mmCIF file of C-alpha atoms in Angstrom:
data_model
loop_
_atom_site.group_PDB
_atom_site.id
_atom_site.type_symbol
_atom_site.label_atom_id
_atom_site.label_comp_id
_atom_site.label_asym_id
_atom_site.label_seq_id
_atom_site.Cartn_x
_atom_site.Cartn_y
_atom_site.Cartn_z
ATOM 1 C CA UNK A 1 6.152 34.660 8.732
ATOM 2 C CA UNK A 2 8.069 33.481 11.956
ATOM 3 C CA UNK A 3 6.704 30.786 14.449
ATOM 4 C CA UNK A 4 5.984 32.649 17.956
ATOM 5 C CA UNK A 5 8.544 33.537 20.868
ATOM 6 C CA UNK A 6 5.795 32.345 23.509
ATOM 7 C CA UNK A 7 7.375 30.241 26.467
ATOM 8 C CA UNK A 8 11.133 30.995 25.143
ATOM 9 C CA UNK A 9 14.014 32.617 27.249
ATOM 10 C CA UNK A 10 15.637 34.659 25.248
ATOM 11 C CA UNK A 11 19.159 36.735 26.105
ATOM 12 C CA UNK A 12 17.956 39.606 24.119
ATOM 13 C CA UNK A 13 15.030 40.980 22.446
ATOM 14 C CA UNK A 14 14.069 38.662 19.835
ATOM 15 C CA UNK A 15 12.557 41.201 17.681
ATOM 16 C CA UNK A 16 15.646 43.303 17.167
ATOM 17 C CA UNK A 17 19.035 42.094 15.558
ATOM 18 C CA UNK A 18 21.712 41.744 17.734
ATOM 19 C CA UNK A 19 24.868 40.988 16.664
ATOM 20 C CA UNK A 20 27.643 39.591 19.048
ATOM 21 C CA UNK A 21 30.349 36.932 19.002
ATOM 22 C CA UNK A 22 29.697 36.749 15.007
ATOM 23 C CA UNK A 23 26.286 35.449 15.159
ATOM 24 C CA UNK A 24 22.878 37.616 14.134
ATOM 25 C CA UNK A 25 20.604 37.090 16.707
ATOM 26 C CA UNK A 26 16.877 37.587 16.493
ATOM 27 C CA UNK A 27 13.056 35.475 15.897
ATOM 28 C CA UNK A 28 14.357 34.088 11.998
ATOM 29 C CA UNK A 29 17.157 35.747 11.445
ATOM 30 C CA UNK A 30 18.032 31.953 10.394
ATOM 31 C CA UNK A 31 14.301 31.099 8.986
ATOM 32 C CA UNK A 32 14.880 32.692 6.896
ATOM 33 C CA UNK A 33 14.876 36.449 7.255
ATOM 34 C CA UNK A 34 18.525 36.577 6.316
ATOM 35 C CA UNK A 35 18.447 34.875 3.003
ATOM 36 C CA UNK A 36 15.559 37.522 2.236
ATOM 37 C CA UNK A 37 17.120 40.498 3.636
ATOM 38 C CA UNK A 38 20.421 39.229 0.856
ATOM 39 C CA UNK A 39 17.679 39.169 -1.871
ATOM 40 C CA UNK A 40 16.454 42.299 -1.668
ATOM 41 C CA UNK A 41 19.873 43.746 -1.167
ATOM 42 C CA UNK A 42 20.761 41.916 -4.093
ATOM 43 C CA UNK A 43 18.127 43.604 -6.329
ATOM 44 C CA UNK A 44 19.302 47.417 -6.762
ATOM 45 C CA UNK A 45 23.176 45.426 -7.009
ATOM 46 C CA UNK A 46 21.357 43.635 -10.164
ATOM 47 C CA UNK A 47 20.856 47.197 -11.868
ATOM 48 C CA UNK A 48 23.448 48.625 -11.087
ATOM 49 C CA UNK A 49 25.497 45.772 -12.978
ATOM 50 C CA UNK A 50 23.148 46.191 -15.643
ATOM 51 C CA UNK A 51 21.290 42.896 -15.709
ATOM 52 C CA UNK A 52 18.356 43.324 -18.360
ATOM 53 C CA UNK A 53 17.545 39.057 -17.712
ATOM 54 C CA UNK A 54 14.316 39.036 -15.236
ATOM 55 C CA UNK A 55 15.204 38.244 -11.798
ATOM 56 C CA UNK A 56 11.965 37.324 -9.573
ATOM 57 C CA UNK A 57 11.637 38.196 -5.631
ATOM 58 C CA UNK A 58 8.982 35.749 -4.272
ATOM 59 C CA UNK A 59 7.606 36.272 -0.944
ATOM 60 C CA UNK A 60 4.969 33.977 0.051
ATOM 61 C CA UNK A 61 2.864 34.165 3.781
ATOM 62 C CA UNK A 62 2.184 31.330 6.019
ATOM 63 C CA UNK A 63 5.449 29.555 5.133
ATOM 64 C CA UNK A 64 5.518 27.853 8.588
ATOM 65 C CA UNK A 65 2.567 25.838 8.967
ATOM 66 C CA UNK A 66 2.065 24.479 5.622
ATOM 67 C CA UNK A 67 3.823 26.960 2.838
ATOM 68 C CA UNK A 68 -0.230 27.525 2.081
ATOM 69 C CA UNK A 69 0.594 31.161 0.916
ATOM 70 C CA UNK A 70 2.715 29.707 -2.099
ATOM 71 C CA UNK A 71 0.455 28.452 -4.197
ATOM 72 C CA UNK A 72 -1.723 30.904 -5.291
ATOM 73 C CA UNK A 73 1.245 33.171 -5.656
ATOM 74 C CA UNK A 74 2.636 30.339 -7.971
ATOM 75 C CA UNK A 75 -0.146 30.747 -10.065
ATOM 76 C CA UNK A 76 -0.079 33.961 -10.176
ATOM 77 C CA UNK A 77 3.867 34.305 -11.360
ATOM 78 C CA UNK A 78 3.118 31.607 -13.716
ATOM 79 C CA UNK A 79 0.109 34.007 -15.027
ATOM 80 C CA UNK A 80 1.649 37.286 -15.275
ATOM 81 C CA UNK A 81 5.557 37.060 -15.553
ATOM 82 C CA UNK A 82 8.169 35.131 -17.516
ATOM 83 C CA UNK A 83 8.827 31.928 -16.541
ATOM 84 C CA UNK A 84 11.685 31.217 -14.309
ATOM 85 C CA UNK A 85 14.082 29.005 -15.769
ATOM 86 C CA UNK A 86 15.849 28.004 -12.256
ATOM 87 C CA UNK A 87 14.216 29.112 -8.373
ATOM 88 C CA UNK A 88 16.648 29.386 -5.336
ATOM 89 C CA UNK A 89 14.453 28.903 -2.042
ATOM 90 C CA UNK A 90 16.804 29.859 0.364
ATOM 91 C CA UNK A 91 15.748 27.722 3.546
ATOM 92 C CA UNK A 92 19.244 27.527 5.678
ATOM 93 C CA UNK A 93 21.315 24.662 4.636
ATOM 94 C CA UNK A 94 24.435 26.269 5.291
ATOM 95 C CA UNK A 95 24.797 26.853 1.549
ATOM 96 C CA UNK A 96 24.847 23.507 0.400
ATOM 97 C CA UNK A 97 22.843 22.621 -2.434
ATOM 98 C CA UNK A 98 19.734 20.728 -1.809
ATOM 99 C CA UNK A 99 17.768 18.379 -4.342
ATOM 100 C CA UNK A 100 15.262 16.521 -2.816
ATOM 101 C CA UNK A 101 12.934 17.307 0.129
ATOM 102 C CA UNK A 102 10.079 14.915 1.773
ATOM 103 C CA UNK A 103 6.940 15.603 0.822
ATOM 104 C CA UNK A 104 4.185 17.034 3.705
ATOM 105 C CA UNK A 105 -0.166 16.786 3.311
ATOM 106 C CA UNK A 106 -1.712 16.445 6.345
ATOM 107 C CA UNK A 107 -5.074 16.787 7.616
ATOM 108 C CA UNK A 108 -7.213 17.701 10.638
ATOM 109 C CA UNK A 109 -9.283 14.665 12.052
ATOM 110 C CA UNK A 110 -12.728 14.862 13.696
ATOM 111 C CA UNK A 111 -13.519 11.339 15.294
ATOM 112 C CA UNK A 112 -17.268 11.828 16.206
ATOM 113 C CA UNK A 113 -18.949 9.360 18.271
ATOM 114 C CA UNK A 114 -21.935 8.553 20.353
ATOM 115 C CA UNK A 115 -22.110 9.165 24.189
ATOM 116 C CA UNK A 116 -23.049 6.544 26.593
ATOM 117 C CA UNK A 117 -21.975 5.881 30.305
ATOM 118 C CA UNK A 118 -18.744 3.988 30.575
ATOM 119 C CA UNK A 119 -20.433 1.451 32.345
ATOM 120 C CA UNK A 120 -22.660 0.472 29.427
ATOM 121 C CA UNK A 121 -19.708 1.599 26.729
ATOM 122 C CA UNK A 122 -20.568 -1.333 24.336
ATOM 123 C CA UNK A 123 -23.918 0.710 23.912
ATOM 124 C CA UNK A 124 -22.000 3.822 22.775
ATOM 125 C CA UNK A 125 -19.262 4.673 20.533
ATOM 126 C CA UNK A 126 -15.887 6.278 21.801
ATOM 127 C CA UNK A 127 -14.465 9.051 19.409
ATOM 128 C CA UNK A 128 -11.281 8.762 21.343
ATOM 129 C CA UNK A 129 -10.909 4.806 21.436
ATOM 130 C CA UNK A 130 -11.665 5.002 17.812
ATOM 131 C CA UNK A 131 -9.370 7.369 17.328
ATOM 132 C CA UNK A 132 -6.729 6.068 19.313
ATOM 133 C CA UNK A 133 -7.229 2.924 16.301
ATOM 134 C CA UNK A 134 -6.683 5.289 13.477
ATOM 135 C CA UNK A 135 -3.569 6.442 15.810
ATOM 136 C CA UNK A 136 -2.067 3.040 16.049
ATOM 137 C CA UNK A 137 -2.594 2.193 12.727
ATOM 138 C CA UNK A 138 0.136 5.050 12.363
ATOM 139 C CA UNK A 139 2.037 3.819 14.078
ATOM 140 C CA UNK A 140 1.946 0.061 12.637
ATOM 141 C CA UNK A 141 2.687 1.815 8.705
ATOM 142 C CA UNK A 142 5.406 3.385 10.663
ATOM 143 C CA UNK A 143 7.026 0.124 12.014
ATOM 144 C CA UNK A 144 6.320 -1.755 8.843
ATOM 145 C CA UNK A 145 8.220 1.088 6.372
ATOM 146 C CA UNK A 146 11.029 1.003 9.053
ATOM 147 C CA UNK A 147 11.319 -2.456 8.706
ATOM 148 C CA UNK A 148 11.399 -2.101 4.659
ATOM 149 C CA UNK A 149 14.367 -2.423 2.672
ATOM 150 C CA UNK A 150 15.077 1.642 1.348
ATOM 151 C CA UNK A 151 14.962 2.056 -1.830
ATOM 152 C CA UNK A 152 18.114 4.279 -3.409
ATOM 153 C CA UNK A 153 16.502 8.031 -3.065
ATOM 154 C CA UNK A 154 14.769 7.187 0.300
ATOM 155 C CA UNK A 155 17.969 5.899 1.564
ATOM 156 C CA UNK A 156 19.327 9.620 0.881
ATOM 157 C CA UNK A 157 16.713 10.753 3.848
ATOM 158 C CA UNK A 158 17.185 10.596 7.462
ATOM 159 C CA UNK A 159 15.014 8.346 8.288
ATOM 160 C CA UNK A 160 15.142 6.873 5.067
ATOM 161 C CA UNK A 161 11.469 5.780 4.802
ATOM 162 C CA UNK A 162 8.225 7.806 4.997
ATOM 163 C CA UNK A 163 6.822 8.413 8.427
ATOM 164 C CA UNK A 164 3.237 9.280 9.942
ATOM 165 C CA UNK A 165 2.882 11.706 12.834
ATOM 166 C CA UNK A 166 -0.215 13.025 15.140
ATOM 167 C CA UNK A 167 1.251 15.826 16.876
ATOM 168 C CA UNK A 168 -2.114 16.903 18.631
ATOM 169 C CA UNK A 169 -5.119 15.722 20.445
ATOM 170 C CA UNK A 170 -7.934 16.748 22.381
ATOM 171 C CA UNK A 171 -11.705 15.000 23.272
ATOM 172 C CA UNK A 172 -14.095 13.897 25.828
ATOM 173 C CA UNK A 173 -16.374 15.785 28.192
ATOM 174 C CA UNK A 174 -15.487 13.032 31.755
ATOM 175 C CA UNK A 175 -13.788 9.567 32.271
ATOM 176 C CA UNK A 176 -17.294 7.873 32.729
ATOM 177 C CA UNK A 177 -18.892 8.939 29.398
ATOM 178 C CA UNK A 178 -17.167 7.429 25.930
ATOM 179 C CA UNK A 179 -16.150 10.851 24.200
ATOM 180 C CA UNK A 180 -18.704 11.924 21.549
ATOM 181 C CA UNK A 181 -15.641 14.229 20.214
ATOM 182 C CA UNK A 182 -11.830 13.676 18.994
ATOM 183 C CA UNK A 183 -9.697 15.763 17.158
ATOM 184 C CA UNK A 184 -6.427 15.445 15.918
ATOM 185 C CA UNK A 185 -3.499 16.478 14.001
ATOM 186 C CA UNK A 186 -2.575 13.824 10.905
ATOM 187 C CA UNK A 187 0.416 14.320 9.169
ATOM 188 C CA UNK A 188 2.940 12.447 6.621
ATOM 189 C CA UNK A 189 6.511 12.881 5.618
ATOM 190 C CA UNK A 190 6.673 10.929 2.305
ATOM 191 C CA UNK A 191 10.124 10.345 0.153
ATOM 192 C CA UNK A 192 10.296 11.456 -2.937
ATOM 193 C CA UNK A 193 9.768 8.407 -4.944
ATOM 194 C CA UNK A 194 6.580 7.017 -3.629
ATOM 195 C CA UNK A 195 3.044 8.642 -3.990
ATOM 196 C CA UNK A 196 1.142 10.815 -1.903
ATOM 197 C CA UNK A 197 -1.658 10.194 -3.145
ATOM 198 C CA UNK A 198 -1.542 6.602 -2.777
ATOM 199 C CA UNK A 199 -1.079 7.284 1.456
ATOM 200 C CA UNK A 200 -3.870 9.891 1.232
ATOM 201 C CA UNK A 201 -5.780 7.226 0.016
ATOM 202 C CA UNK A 202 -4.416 4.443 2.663
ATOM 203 C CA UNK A 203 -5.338 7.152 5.109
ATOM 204 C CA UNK A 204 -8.858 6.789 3.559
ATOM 205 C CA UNK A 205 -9.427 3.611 3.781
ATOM 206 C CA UNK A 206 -8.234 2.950 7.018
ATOM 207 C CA UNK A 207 -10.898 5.903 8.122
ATOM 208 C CA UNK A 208 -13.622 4.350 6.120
ATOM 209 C CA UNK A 209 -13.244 1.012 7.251
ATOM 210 C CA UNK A 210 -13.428 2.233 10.962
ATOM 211 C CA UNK A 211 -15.976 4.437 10.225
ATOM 212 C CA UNK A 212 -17.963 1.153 9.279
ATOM 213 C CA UNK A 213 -17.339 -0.204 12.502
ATOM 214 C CA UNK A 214 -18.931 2.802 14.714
ATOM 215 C CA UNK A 215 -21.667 2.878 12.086
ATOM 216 C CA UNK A 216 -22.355 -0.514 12.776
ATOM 217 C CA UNK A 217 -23.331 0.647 16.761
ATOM 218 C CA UNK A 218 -25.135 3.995 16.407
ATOM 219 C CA UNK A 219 -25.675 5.549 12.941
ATOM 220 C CA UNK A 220 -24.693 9.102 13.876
ATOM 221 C CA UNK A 221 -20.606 8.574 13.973
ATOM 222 C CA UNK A 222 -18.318 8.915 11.551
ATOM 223 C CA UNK A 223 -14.808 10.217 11.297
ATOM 224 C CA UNK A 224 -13.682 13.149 8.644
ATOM 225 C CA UNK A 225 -10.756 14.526 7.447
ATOM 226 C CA UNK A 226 -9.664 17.646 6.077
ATOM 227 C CA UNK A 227 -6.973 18.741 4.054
ATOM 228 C CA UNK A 228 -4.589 21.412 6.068
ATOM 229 C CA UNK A 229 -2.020 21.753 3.748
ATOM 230 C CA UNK A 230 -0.025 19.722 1.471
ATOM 231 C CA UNK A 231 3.614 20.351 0.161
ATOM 232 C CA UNK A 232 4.749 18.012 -2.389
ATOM 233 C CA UNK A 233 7.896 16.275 -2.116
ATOM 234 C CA UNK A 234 11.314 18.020 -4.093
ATOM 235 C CA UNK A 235 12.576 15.150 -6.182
ATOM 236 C CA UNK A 236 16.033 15.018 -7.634
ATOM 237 C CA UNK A 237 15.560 16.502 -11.234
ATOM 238 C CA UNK A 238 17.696 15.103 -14.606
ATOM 239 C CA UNK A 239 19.740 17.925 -15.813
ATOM 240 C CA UNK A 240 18.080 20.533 -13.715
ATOM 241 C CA UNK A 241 18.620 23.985 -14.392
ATOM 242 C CA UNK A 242 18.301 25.038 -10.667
ATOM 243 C CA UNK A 243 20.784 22.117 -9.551
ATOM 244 C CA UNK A 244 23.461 23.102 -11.903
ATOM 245 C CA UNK A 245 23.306 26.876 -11.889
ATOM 246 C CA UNK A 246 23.692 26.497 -7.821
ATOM 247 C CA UNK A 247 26.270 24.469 -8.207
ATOM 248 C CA UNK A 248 28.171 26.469 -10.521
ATOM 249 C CA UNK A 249 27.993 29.108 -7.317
ATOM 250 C CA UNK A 250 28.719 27.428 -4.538
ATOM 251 C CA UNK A 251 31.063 24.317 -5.947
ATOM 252 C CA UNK A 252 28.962 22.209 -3.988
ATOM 253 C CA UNK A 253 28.522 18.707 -5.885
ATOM 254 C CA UNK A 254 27.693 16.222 -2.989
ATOM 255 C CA UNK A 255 23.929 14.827 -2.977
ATOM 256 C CA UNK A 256 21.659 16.452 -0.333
ATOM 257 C CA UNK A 257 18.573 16.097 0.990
ATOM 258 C CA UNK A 258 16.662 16.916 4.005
ATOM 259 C CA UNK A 259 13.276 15.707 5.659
ATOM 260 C CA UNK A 260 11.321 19.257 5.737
ATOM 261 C CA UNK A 261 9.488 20.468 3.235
ATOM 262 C CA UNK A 262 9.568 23.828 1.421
ATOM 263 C CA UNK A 263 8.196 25.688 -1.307
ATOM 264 C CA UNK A 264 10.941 24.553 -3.709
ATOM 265 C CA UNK A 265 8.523 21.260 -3.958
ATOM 266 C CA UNK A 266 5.642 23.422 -4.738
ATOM 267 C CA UNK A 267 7.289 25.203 -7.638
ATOM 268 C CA UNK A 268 8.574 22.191 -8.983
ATOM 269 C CA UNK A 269 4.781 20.341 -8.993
ATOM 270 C CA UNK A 270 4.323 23.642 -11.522
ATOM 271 C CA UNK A 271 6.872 22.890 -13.757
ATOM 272 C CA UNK A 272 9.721 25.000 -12.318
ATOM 273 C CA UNK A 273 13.313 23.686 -11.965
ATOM 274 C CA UNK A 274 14.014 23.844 -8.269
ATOM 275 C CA UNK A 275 16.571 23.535 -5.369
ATOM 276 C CA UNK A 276 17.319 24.636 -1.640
ATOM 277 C CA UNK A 277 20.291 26.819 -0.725
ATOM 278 C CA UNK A 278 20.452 28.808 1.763
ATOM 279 C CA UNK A 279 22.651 30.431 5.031
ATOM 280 C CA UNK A 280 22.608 29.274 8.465
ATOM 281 C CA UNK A 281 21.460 25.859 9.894
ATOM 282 C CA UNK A 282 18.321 24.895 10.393
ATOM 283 C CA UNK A 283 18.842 23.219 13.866
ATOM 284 C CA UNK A 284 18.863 26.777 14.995
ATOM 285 C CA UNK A 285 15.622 27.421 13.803
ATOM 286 C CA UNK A 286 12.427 27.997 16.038
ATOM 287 C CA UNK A 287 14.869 27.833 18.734
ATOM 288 C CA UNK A 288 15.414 30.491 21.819
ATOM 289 C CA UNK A 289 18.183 32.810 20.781
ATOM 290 C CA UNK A 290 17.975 31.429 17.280
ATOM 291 C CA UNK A 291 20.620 33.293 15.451
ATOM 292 C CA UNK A 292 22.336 33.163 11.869
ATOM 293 C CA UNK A 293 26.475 33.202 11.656
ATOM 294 C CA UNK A 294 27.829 36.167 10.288
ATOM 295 C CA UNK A 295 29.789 34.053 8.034
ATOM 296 C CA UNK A 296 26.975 31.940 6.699
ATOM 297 C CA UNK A 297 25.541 35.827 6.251
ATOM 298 C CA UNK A 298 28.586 36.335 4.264
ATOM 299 C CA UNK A 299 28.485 33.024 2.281
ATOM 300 C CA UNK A 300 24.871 33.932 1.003
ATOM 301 C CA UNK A 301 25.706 37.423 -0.013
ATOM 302 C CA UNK A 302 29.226 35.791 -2.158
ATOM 303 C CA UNK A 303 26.950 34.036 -3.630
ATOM 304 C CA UNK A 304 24.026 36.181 -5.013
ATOM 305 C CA UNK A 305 27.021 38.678 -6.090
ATOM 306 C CA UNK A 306 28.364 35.891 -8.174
ATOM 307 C CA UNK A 307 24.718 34.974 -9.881
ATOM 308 C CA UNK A 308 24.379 39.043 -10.258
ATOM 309 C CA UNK A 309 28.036 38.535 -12.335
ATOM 310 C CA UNK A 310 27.277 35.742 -14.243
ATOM 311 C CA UNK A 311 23.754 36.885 -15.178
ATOM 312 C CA UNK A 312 25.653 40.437 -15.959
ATOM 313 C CA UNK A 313 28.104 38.591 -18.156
ATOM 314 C CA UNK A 314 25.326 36.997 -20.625
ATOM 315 C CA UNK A 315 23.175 39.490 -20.692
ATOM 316 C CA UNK A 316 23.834 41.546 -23.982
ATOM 317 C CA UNK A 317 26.121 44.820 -24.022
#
C-alpha cells in the first residue's frame, strides 16, 4: 500500500513511472515499490543460478498506517514454511544497514463526558477539557524524557528519548455546551531498550485516574482506549544473522538506526533475525513528486545479485 496523492502537486502522473534526470518518479517508487519490484526480479535470477536454499517474498497490506497486515502473515510463514534464518525489509535507507528501529502502539481515544451549559460547566463534565489533560500529560512525559540523561542505544535515535504524539482531534457540538464527545489520535515512539508495555500501562493509569475525576461529577463519563496498531521496537541483536549477512553485501559496518517503525520489528518479536536495508531515502517519501534515484535503484539490484551469488555458492552442486 501507498499513502494517498490527495492535495499534492505533482509534475507528472503519480501513478505511472517516469524516469528523468536519473530519478524514478511515481506515488512509492521510494516506499517502497522499488525495493519490491528488485525482489521479484530477483526471484527467476535465483533459479536460474540454481539456488535450491528457500528464499521467501513477503508482501504484507496496510504497511502505512500501522504494518497491521504483517502479523498474521507472520504467523502464517512461521506455520507453513521454513524458517528464515535472516529477513531484509527493504524500507529506503539508502542501502545502509539498519539495526534498531523505535517502537510504535498507539491507540484511538474516546473522552466521553456529560453536557451542561457553559455557564453552569462545574455541573457537567467536558470530554474536551478532560481530554486536553490526558493531552498535556503528553506533553509533560515528553519534557521530562527530554530532560533525561540517554541511555547508550537511545542516544543512537534522533531524538534520543521516547516521545508521545496526538496527531488528531475532533469534539463538541457549540462553545456554550461542555463537549459530551472527544476523540483523538494517541501515539508513542519508544527506544528500543525501554518497555512498551510499561507506557501502555502509564497511558492507563493516567486515563484511569482522570476517569475518576469525571466519575466523581456525573457517573456516565469515562474515557477508553483502543489499540490501533502496535509495531514493536527493532533492537540491536548479538551476533545477528540478518546484521552480518547485510553487511557482508553492502560493506556497511557503521551503527544505524532510525525513528520509524517497520515490519523488521515485528519479525523479530517472532523470533526472526532482522534488519532494514533498502534504496532511496526516506525524506522523499509521502512527498509530491516522490521519486527513487536510479542509482540507489542500481545499488539495491548489486546487491540482491550478490546474495543470489553467495546463496548460489553454498548451495550444493
Amino acid at each position: 500500500d501507498v499513502v494517498p496523492v490527495d492535495g499534492q502537486e505533482w509534475t507528472s502522473d503519480p501513478w505511472t513511472v517516469t524516469e528523468r534526470d536519473g530519478r524514478l518518479y511515481g506515488r512509492g517508487a521510494c516506499d517502497m515499490k522499488g525495493f519490491v519490484a528488485l525482489a521479484l526480479a530477483a526471484l527467476p535470477k535465483a533459479l536460474e543460478a540454481g539456488v535450491s536454499r528457500p528464499l521467501q517474498l513477503a508482501l504484507s497490506y496496510d504497511e502505512e498506517f500501522g504494518c497491521v497486515g504483517a502479523p498474521a502473515m507472520i504467523a502464517e510463514m512461521a506455520r507453513s514454511l521454513p524458517k528464515a534464518s535472516a529477513v531484509i525489509v527493504g524500507e529506503p535507507s539508502r542501502m545502509a544497514v539498519v539495526t534498531a528501529h523505535k517502537g510504535s502502539p498507539a491507540f484511538r481515544v474516546h473522552v466521553r463526558g456529560h453536557e451542561v451549559h457553559s455557564s453552569i460547566l462545574h455541573t457537567g463534565v467536558s470530554a474536551i477539557m478532560t481530554g486536553a489533560k490526558l493531552i498535556d500529560w503528553a506533553n509533560r512525559m515528553n519534557e521530562a524524557n527530554r530532560a533525561r540523561q540517554p541511555s547508550a542505544v537511545a542516544g543512537l535515535f534522533d531524538p534520543p528519548w521516547t516521545s508521545l504524539h496526538v496527531g488528531t482531534i475532533s469534539g463538541g457540538t457549540a462553545e456554550n455546551i461542555t463537549a459530551a464527545d472527544c476523540r483523538f489520535g494517541f501515539s508513542f515512539r519508544i527506544v528500543p531498550d525501554e518497555t512498551p508495555a510499561d507506557w501502555i500501562a502509564a497511558l492507563k493509569a493516567e486515563a484511569a485516574r482522570l476517569e475518576a475525576e469525571m466519575q466523581a461529577v456525573h457517573p456516565d463519563t469515562g474515557i477508553t482506549l483502543t489499540p490501533s496498531y502496535e509495531v514493536p521496537p527493532l533492537r540491536p541483536e548479538t551476533d545477528g544473522e540478518a546484521e552480518a549477512l547485510a553487511r557482508r553485501l553492502t560493506g556497511d559496518n557503521a551503527t544505524r538506526v532510525v525513528s520509524y517503525g517497520t515490519e523488521a520489528g515485528q519479525f523479530q518479536a517472532e523470533g526472526y533475525s532482522a534488519v532494514v536495508c533498502g534504496p532511496g531515502d526516506i525524506a522523499q517519501a509521502h512527498q509530491p513528486d516522490e521519486y527513487l534515484e536510479v542509482s540507489q535503484f542500481e545499488a539495491g539490484e548489486a546487491f540482491l545479485d550478490r546474495l543470489i551469488q553467495q546463496l548460489a555458492a553454498k548451495d550444493p552442486a
